[in-house]
Tab-separated table of C-alpha atoms and ligand atoms in Angstrom:
chain	number	residue	atom	x	y	z
A	1	MET	CA	-38.126	8.094	32.099
A	2	LYS	CA	-40.404	7.090	34.934
A	3	ILE	CA	-42.679	4.293	33.732
A	4	VAL	CA	-45.264	2.679	35.992
A	5	PHE	CA	-47.031	-0.602	35.248
A	6	PHE	CA	-50.304	-1.491	36.956
A	7	GLU	CA	-52.129	-4.874	37.074
A	8	ILE	CA	-48.971	-6.793	36.377
A	9	ASP	CA	-47.727	-10.132	37.675
A	10	LYS	CA	-44.168	-11.091	38.669
A	11	ALA	CA	-43.255	-12.983	35.489
A	12	ASP	CA	-44.266	-10.062	33.277
A	13	GLN	CA	-42.359	-7.590	35.462
A	14	LYS	CA	-39.069	-9.294	34.563
A	15	ILE	CA	-39.739	-8.986	30.845
A	16	PHE	CA	-40.591	-5.293	31.014
A	17	SER	CA	-37.666	-4.553	33.373
A	18	SER	CA	-35.121	-5.994	30.970
A	19	ALA	CA	-36.728	-4.484	27.858
A	20	LEU	CA	-36.813	-1.012	29.457
A	21	GLU	CA	-33.554	-1.171	31.431
A	22	ASP	CA	-32.624	2.476	30.704
A	23	ASP	CA	-35.833	3.663	32.342
A	24	ASP	CA	-36.969	4.029	35.918
A	25	VAL	CA	-39.627	1.285	36.009
A	26	TYR	CA	-42.144	0.602	38.825
A	27	PHE	CA	-44.709	-2.180	39.119
A	28	PHE	CA	-48.022	-2.551	40.920
A	29	HIS	CA	-49.893	-5.825	41.079
A	30	ASP	CA	-53.155	-3.942	41.719
A	31	ALA	CA	-55.184	-1.847	39.333
A	32	LEU	CA	-54.463	1.862	39.298
A	33	SER	CA	-56.606	3.792	41.758
A	34	GLU	CA	-56.544	7.012	43.756
A	35	LYS	CA	-55.267	4.810	46.599
A	36	ASN	CA	-52.017	3.572	45.096
A	37	ILE	CA	-50.724	6.379	42.912
A	38	GLN	CA	-49.269	8.660	45.570
A	39	LYS	CA	-45.698	7.361	45.224
A	40	VAL	CA	-45.727	7.541	41.432
A	41	ILE	CA	-47.598	10.739	40.589
A	42	ASP	CA	-44.500	11.998	38.738
A	43	ALA	CA	-44.800	9.139	36.169
A	44	GLU	CA	-44.428	10.162	32.535
A	45	ILE	CA	-45.651	6.843	31.156
A	46	ILE	CA	-48.142	4.439	32.665
A	47	SER	CA	-49.082	1.007	31.376
A	48	ILE	CA	-52.407	-0.437	32.472
A	49	PHE	CA	-54.851	-3.285	31.895
A	50	VAL	CA	-58.652	-3.206	31.786
A	51	CYS	CA	-59.412	-2.653	35.487
A	52	SER	CA	-57.371	0.566	35.710
A	53	PHE	CA	-59.804	3.368	34.910
A	54	ILE	CA	-58.303	6.541	33.529
A	55	THR	CA	-60.783	9.178	34.639
A	56	LYS	CA	-60.478	12.961	34.535
A	57	SER	CA	-59.514	12.986	38.197
A	58	ILE	CA	-56.815	10.319	37.695
A	59	VAL	CA	-55.427	12.337	34.770
A	60	GLU	CA	-55.257	15.404	37.000
A	61	SER	CA	-53.321	13.393	39.588
A	62	PHE	CA	-50.449	12.755	37.144
A	63	PRO	CA	-49.061	16.205	36.211
A	64	SER	CA	-46.155	14.780	34.157
A	65	LEU	CA	-48.104	12.040	32.374
A	66	ARG	CA	-47.544	11.927	28.593
A	67	LEU	CA	-48.229	8.360	27.492
A	68	ILE	CA	-50.737	5.688	28.501
A	69	ALA	CA	-49.912	2.263	27.070
A	70	THR	CA	-52.849	-0.027	27.700
A	71	ARG	CA	-52.035	-3.712	27.412
A	72	SER	CA	-55.431	-4.431	25.857
A	73	THR	CA	-57.369	-4.092	22.630
A	74	GLY	CA	-60.400	-2.412	24.236
A	75	TYR	CA	-59.967	1.105	25.631
A	76	ASP	CA	-63.344	1.769	27.229
A	77	HIS	CA	-61.498	2.209	30.553
A	78	ILE	CA	-59.769	5.379	29.276
A	79	ASP	CA	-61.510	8.774	29.186
A	80	LEU	CA	-60.171	9.856	25.786
A	81	LYS	CA	-61.603	13.370	26.126
A	82	ALA	CA	-59.830	13.927	29.446
A	83	ILE	CA	-56.454	12.798	28.100
A	84	ALA	CA	-56.844	14.807	24.870
A	85	GLN	CA	-57.276	17.980	26.927
A	86	ARG	CA	-53.820	17.344	28.395
A	87	ASN	CA	-52.266	16.146	25.083
A	88	ILE	CA	-51.596	12.746	26.609
A	89	VAL	CA	-51.210	10.006	24.011
A	90	ALA	CA	-52.834	6.607	24.575
A	91	CYS	CA	-51.963	3.511	22.617
A	92	ASN	CA	-53.376	0.008	22.662
A	93	VAL	CA	-52.606	-3.447	21.305
A	94	PRO	CA	-55.048	-3.724	18.414
A	95	VAL	CA	-54.531	-7.336	17.409
A	96	TYR	CA	-52.949	-9.832	19.744
A	97	ALA	CA	-55.624	-12.159	21.025
A	98	ASP	CA	-57.862	-12.532	17.981
A	99	ILE	CA	-57.223	-16.265	17.678
A	100	ALA	CA	-57.013	-16.786	21.454
A	101	VAL	CA	-60.403	-15.157	22.107
A	102	ALA	CA	-62.117	-16.851	19.153
A	103	GLU	CA	-60.898	-20.274	20.282
A	104	TYR	CA	-62.006	-19.476	23.840
A	105	VAL	CA	-65.508	-18.698	22.555
A	106	PHE	CA	-65.740	-22.294	21.374
A	107	ALA	CA	-64.270	-23.619	24.620
A	108	LEU	CA	-67.098	-21.801	26.407
A	109	LEU	CA	-69.705	-22.800	23.850
A	110	LEU	CA	-68.783	-26.483	24.025
A	111	SER	CA	-68.784	-26.286	27.826
A	112	LEU	CA	-72.373	-25.084	27.613
A	113	SER	CA	-73.545	-27.323	24.780
A	114	ARG	CA	-72.027	-30.512	26.257
A	115	LYS	CA	-72.302	-29.607	29.968
A	116	ILE	CA	-68.593	-30.221	30.508
A	117	TYR	CA	-68.468	-28.484	33.884
A	118	ASP	CA	-71.444	-30.485	35.258
A	119	ALA	CA	-69.949	-33.738	33.967
A	120	TYR	CA	-66.561	-33.083	35.543
A	121	TYR	CA	-68.084	-31.793	38.796
A	122	GLY	CA	-70.172	-34.979	39.129
A	123	VAL	CA	-67.186	-37.261	38.621
A	124	LEU	CA	-64.833	-35.251	40.837
A	125	HIS	CA	-67.044	-34.252	43.740
A	126	GLU	CA	-69.845	-36.845	43.706
A	127	HIS	CA	-68.021	-39.813	42.188
A	128	SER	CA	-70.982	-39.910	39.807
A	129	PHE	CA	-70.529	-41.634	36.472
A	130	SER	CA	-74.187	-41.189	35.586
A	131	THR	CA	-74.918	-39.394	32.323
A	132	GLU	CA	-78.414	-38.495	33.458
A	133	ASN	CA	-78.976	-34.734	33.024
A	134	LEU	CA	-75.808	-34.427	30.966
A	135	GLN	CA	-77.367	-34.607	27.520
A	136	GLY	CA	-76.243	-31.749	25.326
A	137	PHE	CA	-76.757	-30.764	21.701
A	138	ASP	CA	-74.742	-30.804	18.455
A	139	LEU	CA	-73.374	-27.533	17.113
A	140	THR	CA	-73.731	-28.786	13.543
A	141	GLY	CA	-76.713	-27.119	11.906
A	142	LYS	CA	-77.205	-24.567	14.702
A	143	THR	CA	-77.337	-20.868	13.835
A	144	ILE	CA	-74.644	-18.743	15.412
A	145	GLY	CA	-75.206	-14.974	15.460
A	146	ILE	CA	-71.927	-13.073	15.581
A	147	ILE	CA	-72.232	-9.453	16.698
A	148	GLY	CA	-69.102	-7.664	15.482
A	149	THR	CA	-66.983	-9.124	12.712
A	150	GLY	CA	-63.679	-7.406	13.366
A	151	ASN	CA	-60.478	-9.256	14.120
A	152	ILE	CA	-62.001	-11.643	16.667
A	153	GLY	CA	-65.418	-12.042	15.043
A	154	LYS	CA	-63.780	-13.100	11.771
A	155	HIS	CA	-61.949	-15.967	13.493
A	156	VAL	CA	-65.238	-16.962	15.128
A	157	VAL	CA	-66.724	-17.172	11.613
A	158	ARG	CA	-63.859	-19.410	10.476
A	159	ILE	CA	-64.137	-21.778	13.430
A	160	ALA	CA	-67.956	-21.895	13.280
A	161	GLN	CA	-67.668	-23.062	9.689
A	162	GLY	CA	-65.542	-25.964	10.880
A	163	PHE	CA	-68.453	-26.974	13.102
A	164	ASN	CA	-70.804	-26.772	10.121
A	165	MET	CA	-72.890	-24.049	11.744
A	166	ARG	CA	-75.147	-21.594	9.915
A	167	ILE	CA	-73.610	-18.160	10.368
A	168	LEU	CA	-75.398	-14.811	10.692
A	169	ALA	CA	-73.510	-11.632	11.471
A	170	TYR	CA	-74.222	-8.045	12.383
A	171	ASP	CA	-71.712	-5.180	12.226
A	172	ILE	CA	-72.115	-1.437	11.664
A	173	PHE	CA	-69.358	-1.779	9.067
A	174	PRO	CA	-70.112	-5.112	7.403
A	175	ASP	CA	-67.182	-6.635	5.525
A	176	LYS	CA	-69.160	-7.814	2.517
A	177	ALA	CA	-66.102	-9.109	0.651
A	178	TYR	CA	-65.224	-11.326	3.634
A	179	ALA	CA	-68.845	-12.489	3.896
A	180	SER	CA	-68.929	-13.544	0.279
A	181	LEU	CA	-65.496	-15.190	0.532
A	182	MET	CA	-66.550	-17.148	3.630
A	183	GLY	CA	-70.159	-17.674	2.572
A	184	PHE	CA	-72.027	-16.107	5.481
A	185	THR	CA	-74.774	-13.516	5.679
A	186	TYR	CA	-75.023	-10.098	7.294
A	187	VAL	CA	-78.448	-9.302	8.759
A	188	ASP	CA	-79.757	-6.484	10.914
A	189	LEU	CA	-79.469	-6.810	14.673
A	190	ASP	CA	-83.165	-7.595	15.221
A	191	GLN	CA	-83.063	-10.454	12.737
A	192	LEU	CA	-79.883	-11.849	14.261
A	193	LEU	CA	-81.416	-11.730	17.741
A	194	ALA	CA	-84.638	-13.380	16.580
A	195	THR	CA	-83.097	-16.255	14.633
A	196	SER	CA	-79.855	-17.259	16.361
A	197	ASP	CA	-79.512	-20.358	18.542
A	198	ILE	CA	-76.236	-19.001	19.884
A	199	ILE	CA	-75.208	-15.340	20.112
A	200	THR	CA	-71.623	-14.230	20.619
A	201	LEU	CA	-70.526	-10.623	21.176
A	202	HIS	CA	-67.404	-9.086	19.604
A	203	VAL	CA	-67.966	-5.336	19.544
A	204	PRO	CA	-66.115	-2.732	21.611
A	205	LEU	CA	-67.863	-1.133	24.578
A	206	ASN	CA	-68.817	2.433	23.709
A	207	ASP	CA	-71.865	4.705	23.825
A	208	SER	CA	-73.553	2.876	20.947
A	209	THR	CA	-72.990	-0.642	22.295
A	210	CYS	CA	-73.417	-0.128	26.058
A	211	ASN	CA	-76.256	-2.396	27.304
A	212	MET	CA	-77.042	-3.508	23.738
A	213	ILE	CA	-78.424	-6.707	25.260
A	214	ASN	CA	-81.175	-5.267	27.468
A	215	SER	CA	-84.800	-6.041	28.268
A	216	ASP	CA	-85.964	-4.638	24.884
A	217	THR	CA	-83.505	-6.613	22.770
A	218	ILE	CA	-83.980	-9.719	24.936
A	219	ALA	CA	-87.692	-9.567	24.046
A	220	LEU	CA	-86.651	-10.335	20.452
A	221	LEU	CA	-84.613	-13.447	21.285
A	222	LYS	CA	-85.508	-16.949	20.209
A	223	LYS	CA	-86.480	-18.941	23.310
A	224	GLY	CA	-83.654	-21.227	24.416
A	225	VAL	CA	-80.800	-19.164	22.951
A	226	TYR	CA	-77.273	-19.381	24.421
A	227	VAL	CA	-75.300	-16.169	24.908
A	228	ILE	CA	-71.534	-15.835	25.029
A	229	ASN	CA	-69.760	-12.639	26.021
A	230	THR	CA	-65.989	-12.393	25.759
A	231	ALA	CA	-66.009	-8.698	24.756
A	232	ARG	CA	-67.001	-6.378	27.622
A	233	GLY	CA	-69.434	-6.816	30.523
A	234	GLY	CA	-71.102	-3.475	29.816
A	235	LEU	CA	-72.602	-4.840	26.592
A	236	ILE	CA	-75.167	-6.813	28.608
A	237	GLU	CA	-77.515	-5.340	31.172
A	238	THR	CA	-77.045	-7.830	33.999
A	239	ARG	CA	-80.540	-7.482	35.451
A	240	ALA	CA	-82.116	-8.192	32.049
A	241	LEU	CA	-79.840	-11.222	31.632
A	242	ILE	CA	-80.997	-12.598	35.002
A	243	ASP	CA	-84.664	-12.178	34.076
A	244	ALA	CA	-84.093	-13.887	30.723
A	245	LEU	CA	-82.254	-16.799	32.371
A	246	ASP	CA	-84.924	-17.226	35.019
A	247	ARG	CA	-87.714	-17.127	32.403
A	248	GLY	CA	-85.899	-19.678	30.243
A	249	ILE	CA	-85.527	-17.282	27.308
A	250	ILE	CA	-81.778	-17.581	27.600
A	251	ALA	CA	-81.000	-21.263	28.143
A	252	GLY	CA	-77.418	-20.657	29.176
A	253	ALA	CA	-74.718	-18.041	29.190
A	254	ALA	CA	-70.935	-18.044	29.241
A	255	LEU	CA	-69.347	-14.802	30.379
A	256	ASP	CA	-65.655	-14.003	30.406
A	257	VAL	CA	-66.445	-10.396	31.281
A	258	LEU	CA	-68.903	-8.762	33.679
A	259	GLN	CA	-70.494	-5.381	34.160
A	260	GLU	CA	-68.630	-3.644	37.016
A	261	GLU	CA	-65.912	-6.264	36.777
A	262	LEU	CA	-63.478	-4.330	38.977
A	263	TYR	CA	-65.899	-4.026	41.900
A	264	THR	CA	-67.050	-7.608	41.490
A	265	ARG	CA	-63.426	-8.733	41.857
A	266	ASP	CA	-62.841	-6.505	44.871
A	267	PRO	CA	-66.042	-5.094	46.430
A	268	ARG	CA	-63.943	-3.289	49.063
A	269	LEU	CA	-63.145	-0.700	46.389
A	270	LEU	CA	-66.782	0.400	46.626
A	271	PHE	CA	-65.977	1.858	50.060
A	272	PHE	CA	-63.910	4.557	48.342
A	273	GLU	CA	-66.723	5.712	46.030
A	274	ASN	CA	-68.959	8.637	46.987
A	275	ASP	CA	-72.124	7.097	45.617
A	276	SER	CA	-71.682	3.426	44.879
A	277	SER	CA	-75.288	2.243	45.055
A	278	ASP	CA	-75.653	1.430	41.338
A	279	GLN	CA	-72.327	-0.388	41.225
A	280	ALA	CA	-73.126	-2.279	44.439
A	281	LYS	CA	-76.429	-3.433	42.924
A	282	THR	CA	-74.666	-4.707	39.823
A	283	VAL	CA	-72.072	-6.511	41.955
A	284	LEU	CA	-74.904	-8.311	43.795
A	285	GLU	CA	-76.518	-9.180	40.459
A	286	ASN	CA	-73.172	-10.544	39.304
A	287	TYR	CA	-72.957	-12.807	42.360
A	288	TYR	CA	-76.387	-14.182	41.449
A	289	VAL	CA	-75.233	-14.741	37.862
A	290	ILE	CA	-72.002	-16.432	38.991
A	291	GLN	CA	-74.021	-18.890	41.121
A	292	HIS	CA	-76.590	-19.540	38.392
A	293	PRO	CA	-76.610	-23.225	37.367
A	294	ARG	CA	-76.829	-22.393	33.663
A	295	VAL	CA	-74.055	-19.827	33.608
A	296	ILE	CA	-70.309	-20.210	33.291
A	297	VAL	CA	-68.154	-17.260	34.331
A	298	SER	CA	-64.414	-16.921	33.794
A	299	PRO	CA	-62.077	-14.162	35.030
A	300	HIS	CA	-61.443	-12.126	31.836
A	301	ASN	CA	-59.215	-14.906	30.641
A	302	ALA	CA	-60.066	-15.260	26.953
A	303	PHE	CA	-56.906	-13.464	25.803
A	304	ASN	CA	-54.672	-15.567	28.005
A	305	SER	CA	-52.883	-17.954	25.659
A	306	GLN	CA	-49.104	-18.110	25.614
A	307	GLN	CA	-48.924	-16.816	22.054
A	308	ALA	CA	-51.329	-13.934	22.649
A	309	LYS	CA	-49.545	-12.917	25.825
A	310	GLU	CA	-46.165	-12.843	24.054
A	311	ARG	CA	-47.615	-10.611	21.329
A	312	LEU	CA	-49.227	-8.377	23.952
A	313	MET	CA	-45.933	-7.850	25.785
A	314	GLN	CA	-43.934	-7.236	22.626
A	315	VAL	CA	-46.414	-4.729	21.170
A	316	THR	CA	-46.565	-2.860	24.492
A	317	ILE	CA	-42.760	-2.611	24.538
A	318	ASP	CA	-42.797	-1.468	20.894
A	319	ASN	CA	-45.507	1.106	21.696
A	320	ILE	CA	-43.446	2.604	24.522
A	321	ARG	CA	-40.198	2.612	22.531
A	322	ALA	CA	-41.839	4.088	19.427
A	323	TRP	CA	-43.426	6.896	21.433
A	324	LYS	CA	-40.092	7.679	23.100
A	325	GLN	CA	-38.485	7.909	19.653
A	326	GLY	CA	-41.169	10.350	18.519
A	327	THR	CA	-42.939	7.932	16.172
A	328	PRO	CA	-45.929	6.696	18.192
A	329	LEU	CA	-47.578	3.435	17.194
A	330	ASN	CA	-51.125	2.172	17.713
A	331	VAL	CA	-52.408	5.541	18.896
A	332	ILE	CA	-56.054	5.352	20.007
A	333	LYS	CA	-58.255	7.836	18.189
A	334	LYS	CA	-61.658	8.912	19.454
A	335	HIS	CA	-64.362	7.771	16.977
B	1	NAD	P1	-62.238	-4.983	16.267
B	1	NAD	O1	-62.134	-3.500	16.419
B	1	NAD	O2	-61.314	-5.682	15.315
B	1	NAD	O3	-63.738	-5.371	15.849
B	1	NAD	C1	-64.862	-4.774	16.427
B	1	NAD	C2	-65.991	-4.823	15.402
B	1	NAD	O4	-67.159	-4.274	16.033
B	1	NAD	C3	-65.719	-3.963	14.150
B	1	NAD	O5	-65.949	-4.738	12.987
B	1	NAD	C4	-66.704	-2.814	14.264
B	1	NAD	O6	-67.175	-2.354	13.001
B	1	NAD	C5	-67.829	-3.451	15.073
B	1	NAD	N1	-68.645	-2.477	15.780
B	1	NAD	C6	-68.245	-1.387	16.468
B	1	NAD	N2	-69.306	-0.756	16.991
B	1	NAD	C7	-70.401	-1.455	16.617
B	1	NAD	C8	-71.800	-1.304	16.827
B	1	NAD	N3	-72.285	-0.259	17.527
B	1	NAD	N4	-72.639	-2.215	16.296
B	1	NAD	C9	-72.152	-3.249	15.551
B	1	NAD	N5	-70.838	-3.435	15.296
B	1	NAD	C10	-69.989	-2.552	15.832
B	1	NAD	O7	-62.100	-5.575	17.739
B	1	NAD	P2	-61.692	-7.072	18.125
B	1	NAD	O8	-60.217	-7.206	18.152
B	1	NAD	O9	-62.479	-8.026	17.325
B	1	NAD	O10	-62.161	-7.079	19.655
B	1	NAD	C11	-63.518	-6.891	20.027
B	1	NAD	C12	-63.605	-6.635	21.516
B	1	NAD	O11	-63.198	-7.804	22.224
B	1	NAD	C13	-62.623	-5.552	22.032
B	1	NAD	O12	-63.145	-4.254	21.857
B	1	NAD	C14	-62.447	-5.918	23.473
B	1	NAD	O13	-63.402	-5.211	24.238
B	1	NAD	C15	-62.757	-7.419	23.506
B	1	NAD	N6	-61.574	-8.247	23.878
B	1	NAD	C16	-61.704	-9.070	24.940
B	1	NAD	C17	-60.633	-9.887	25.311
B	1	NAD	C18	-60.741	-10.831	26.483
B	1	NAD	O14	-59.720	-11.331	26.971
B	1	NAD	N7	-61.927	-11.158	26.960
B	1	NAD	C19	-59.430	-9.824	24.583
B	1	NAD	C20	-59.354	-8.985	23.473
B	1	NAD	C21	-60.447	-8.183	23.131
């Protein structure tokens, strides 16, 4: 079968080549786009990561396509309606980076709370051993508001308890048994926003969560809150985040994901869009955010631990093999 992998580095290519040696396998380092699919439009299976957008027009470009194996948990980059119309199956990797992402949240949080980047920058670039302006705050006793208590959010709960934090959570499907086992409280979103010292996002990006942190919800925040986003950039309206940072409502933010992440990585891709003005505006806003002294940005790296990556690769191989054997695994269903 012709299988094409997009957004894949050299080391991972070797693993997939040997696991799928009976197939005709092709690799692209770049994300899938109208630009690079011409040589592989006869693919039956494609495997993508989060910057490869499966739109209706992309689906139409692959007449033989039958399986999309995304190497991610989130699937907001796949138009599920468009693939359903063509009976194309999509599968994901539901749980692989739950621990990796939860631990990364605390790496980011501690970087903010103890100004680790500023401290290191001063020593490295200014040979400054002064601790002036480096005072941080203890996590103990602070209230952390966890939005989304699925696989990742639950590990965030567990780790936050180790830091002796007060935990509030919001989820459309609260796991009350887990809350009583772990001793934390579910509240509504408004209450979480109004009372948390730190807010961390762990919901998928979909119609109900898109821009959930916007100028209206920011108006509810406690002044001086810290915001961490390792889920999807589209959960936060970038312009509203900038205003809140500049007005001191949000004291600091750590973002592993950005709105319009693909175009922010490679703005040249905007040249190929018919009307790219909204995306271009967001890209400019992102550059402002990236430069902001109270913001830390990382390149969608939260999943990237050795253990998570090994699970990701193995489940993707299993997903492809299972589908070929007629017993698909981890099939994404539209909610
Ligand atoms: P999950 O499906 O296990 O949990 C998501 C939780 O969000 C569920 O409990 C669900 O009930 C809740 N939820 C859904 N819609 C909601 C809404 N409108 N309001 C409130 N709660 C809602 O997912 P997960 O494994 O915990 O992952 C969460 C997200 O993290 C993924 O969707 C993905 O976008 C992101 N992610 C990022 C990385 C990274 O490297 N940065 C890696 C893995 C996952």
